[in-house]
CSV table of C-alpha atoms in Angstrom, one decimal:
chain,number,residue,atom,x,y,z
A,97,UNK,CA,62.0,-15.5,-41.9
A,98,UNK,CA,60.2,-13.4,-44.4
A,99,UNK,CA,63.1,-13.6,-46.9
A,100,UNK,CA,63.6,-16.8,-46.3
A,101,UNK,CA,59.9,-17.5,-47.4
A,102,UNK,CA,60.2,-15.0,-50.2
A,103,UNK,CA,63.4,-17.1,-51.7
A,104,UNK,CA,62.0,-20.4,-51.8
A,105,UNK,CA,58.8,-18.7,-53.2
A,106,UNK,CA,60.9,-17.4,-55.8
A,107,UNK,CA,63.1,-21.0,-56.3
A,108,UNK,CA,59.5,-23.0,-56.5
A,109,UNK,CA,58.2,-20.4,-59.3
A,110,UNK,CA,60.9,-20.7,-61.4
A,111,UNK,CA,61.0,-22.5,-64.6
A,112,UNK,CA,63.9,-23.8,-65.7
A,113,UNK,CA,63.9,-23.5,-69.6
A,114,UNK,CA,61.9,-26.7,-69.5
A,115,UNK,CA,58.0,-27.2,-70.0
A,116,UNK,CA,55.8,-26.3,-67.7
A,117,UNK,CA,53.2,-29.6,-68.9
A,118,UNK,CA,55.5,-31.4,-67.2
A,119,UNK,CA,54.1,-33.3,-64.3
A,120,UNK,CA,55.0,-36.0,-61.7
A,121,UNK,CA,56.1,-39.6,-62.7
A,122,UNK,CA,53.3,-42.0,-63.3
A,123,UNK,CA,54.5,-45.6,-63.7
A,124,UNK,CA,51.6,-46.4,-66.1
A,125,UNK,CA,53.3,-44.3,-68.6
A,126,UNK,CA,55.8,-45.6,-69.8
A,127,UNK,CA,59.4,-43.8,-72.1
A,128,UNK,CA,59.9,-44.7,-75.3
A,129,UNK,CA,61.4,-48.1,-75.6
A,130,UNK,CA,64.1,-50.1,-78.2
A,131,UNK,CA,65.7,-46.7,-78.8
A,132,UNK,CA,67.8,-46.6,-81.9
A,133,UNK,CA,70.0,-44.2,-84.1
A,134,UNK,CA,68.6,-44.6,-87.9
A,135,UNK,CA,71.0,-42.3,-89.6
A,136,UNK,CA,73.2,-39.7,-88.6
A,137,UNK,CA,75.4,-37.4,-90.8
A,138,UNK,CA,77.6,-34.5,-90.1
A,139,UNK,CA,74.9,-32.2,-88.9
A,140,UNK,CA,72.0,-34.2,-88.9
A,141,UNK,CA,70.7,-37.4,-86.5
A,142,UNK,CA,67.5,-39.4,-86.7
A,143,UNK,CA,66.0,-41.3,-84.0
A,144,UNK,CA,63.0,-43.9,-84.0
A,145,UNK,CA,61.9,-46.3,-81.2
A,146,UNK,CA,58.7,-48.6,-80.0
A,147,UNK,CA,55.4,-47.1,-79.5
A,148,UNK,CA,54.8,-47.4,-75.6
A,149,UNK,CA,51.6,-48.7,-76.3
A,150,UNK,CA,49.7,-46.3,-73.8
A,151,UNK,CA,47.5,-43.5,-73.2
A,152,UNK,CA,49.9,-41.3,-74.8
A,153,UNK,CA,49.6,-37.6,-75.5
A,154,UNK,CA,52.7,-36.9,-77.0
A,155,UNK,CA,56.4,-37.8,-76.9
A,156,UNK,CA,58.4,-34.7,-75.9
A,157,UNK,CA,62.5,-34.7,-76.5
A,158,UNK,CA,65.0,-32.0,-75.8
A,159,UNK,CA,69.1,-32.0,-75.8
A,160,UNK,CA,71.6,-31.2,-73.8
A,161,UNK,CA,75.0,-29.3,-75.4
A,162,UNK,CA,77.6,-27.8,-73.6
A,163,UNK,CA,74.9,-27.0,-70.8
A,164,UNK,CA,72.3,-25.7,-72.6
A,165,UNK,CA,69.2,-27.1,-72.7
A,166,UNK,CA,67.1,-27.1,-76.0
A,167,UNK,CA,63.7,-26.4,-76.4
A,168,UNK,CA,61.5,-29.5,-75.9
A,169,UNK,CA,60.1,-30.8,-79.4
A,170,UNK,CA,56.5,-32.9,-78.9
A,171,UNK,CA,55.8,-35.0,-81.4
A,172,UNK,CA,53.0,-38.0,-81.5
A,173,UNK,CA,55.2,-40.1,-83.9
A,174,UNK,CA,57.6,-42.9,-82.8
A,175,UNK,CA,60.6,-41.0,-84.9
A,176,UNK,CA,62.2,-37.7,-84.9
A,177,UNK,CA,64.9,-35.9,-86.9
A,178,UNK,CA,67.1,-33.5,-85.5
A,179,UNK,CA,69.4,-31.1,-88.5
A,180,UNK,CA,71.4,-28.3,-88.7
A,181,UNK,CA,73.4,-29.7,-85.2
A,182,UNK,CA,77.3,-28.7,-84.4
A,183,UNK,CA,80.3,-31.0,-83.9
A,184,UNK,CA,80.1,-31.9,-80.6
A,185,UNK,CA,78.4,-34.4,-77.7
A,186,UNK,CA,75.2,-34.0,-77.1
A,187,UNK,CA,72.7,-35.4,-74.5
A,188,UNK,CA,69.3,-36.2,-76.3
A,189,UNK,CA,66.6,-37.1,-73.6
A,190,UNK,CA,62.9,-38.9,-74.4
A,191,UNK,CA,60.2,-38.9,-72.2
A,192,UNK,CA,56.1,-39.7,-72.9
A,193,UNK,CA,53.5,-37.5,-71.9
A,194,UNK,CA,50.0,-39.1,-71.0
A,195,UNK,CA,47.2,-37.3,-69.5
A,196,UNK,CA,49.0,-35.0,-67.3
A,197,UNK,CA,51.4,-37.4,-66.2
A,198,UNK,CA,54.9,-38.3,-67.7
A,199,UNK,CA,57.4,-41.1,-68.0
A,200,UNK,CA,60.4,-41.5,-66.8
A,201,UNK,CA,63.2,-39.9,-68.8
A,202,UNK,CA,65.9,-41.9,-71.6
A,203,UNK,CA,69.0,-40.5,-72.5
A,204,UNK,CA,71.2,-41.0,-74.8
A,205,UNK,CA,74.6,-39.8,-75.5
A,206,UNK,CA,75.5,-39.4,-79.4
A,207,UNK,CA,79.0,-37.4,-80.3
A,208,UNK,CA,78.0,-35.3,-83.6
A,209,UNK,CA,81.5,-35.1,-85.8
């Protein structure tokens, strides 16, 4: 019983590379919306999308590449830029922070040649 406790003690502290602002869903924030790709070269990709229009704190992005997760980038603009990227897919995921809560998360899928 005592390990048992002492493992899932362990498994709830653990962070997963991923912020620790994160907190539970809150439908009155809402994710970026009207995602779109507004240029995208060999090694570079730019995104922009609507403001959501609500209390927001900031908009926080990450990828996804072979597995591995990137650091989260905040930023309180309605565009990002992401450079100096390798061939290959990549999972790039939006979400909104705002006050403590967060959005649900937007992915999209963009193949860097």
């Amino acid at each position: 019983m005592k390990i048992f406790f002492f493992v899932s003690s362990l498994l709830l502290s653990c962070s997963f590379g991923f912020s620790n602002t994160k907190t539970t869903e809150d439908s009155t924030c809402q994710p970026p919306s009207n995602l779109n790709i507004t240029s995208q070269t060999d090694s570079s990709i730019s995104f922009d999308w609507d403001d959501c229009g609500c209390d927001l704190t900031a908009y926080r992005i990450y990828y996804v590449r072979g597995g591995q997760a990137s650091s989260e980038y905040p930023t309180t603009s309605s565009n990002i830029t992401f450079s100096g990227l390798s061939a290959g897919a990549y999972q790039f995921h939006f979400y909104t922070v705002c006050s403590g809560a967060t959005s649900s998360i937007i992915i999209d899928e963009v193949i860097v040649m």
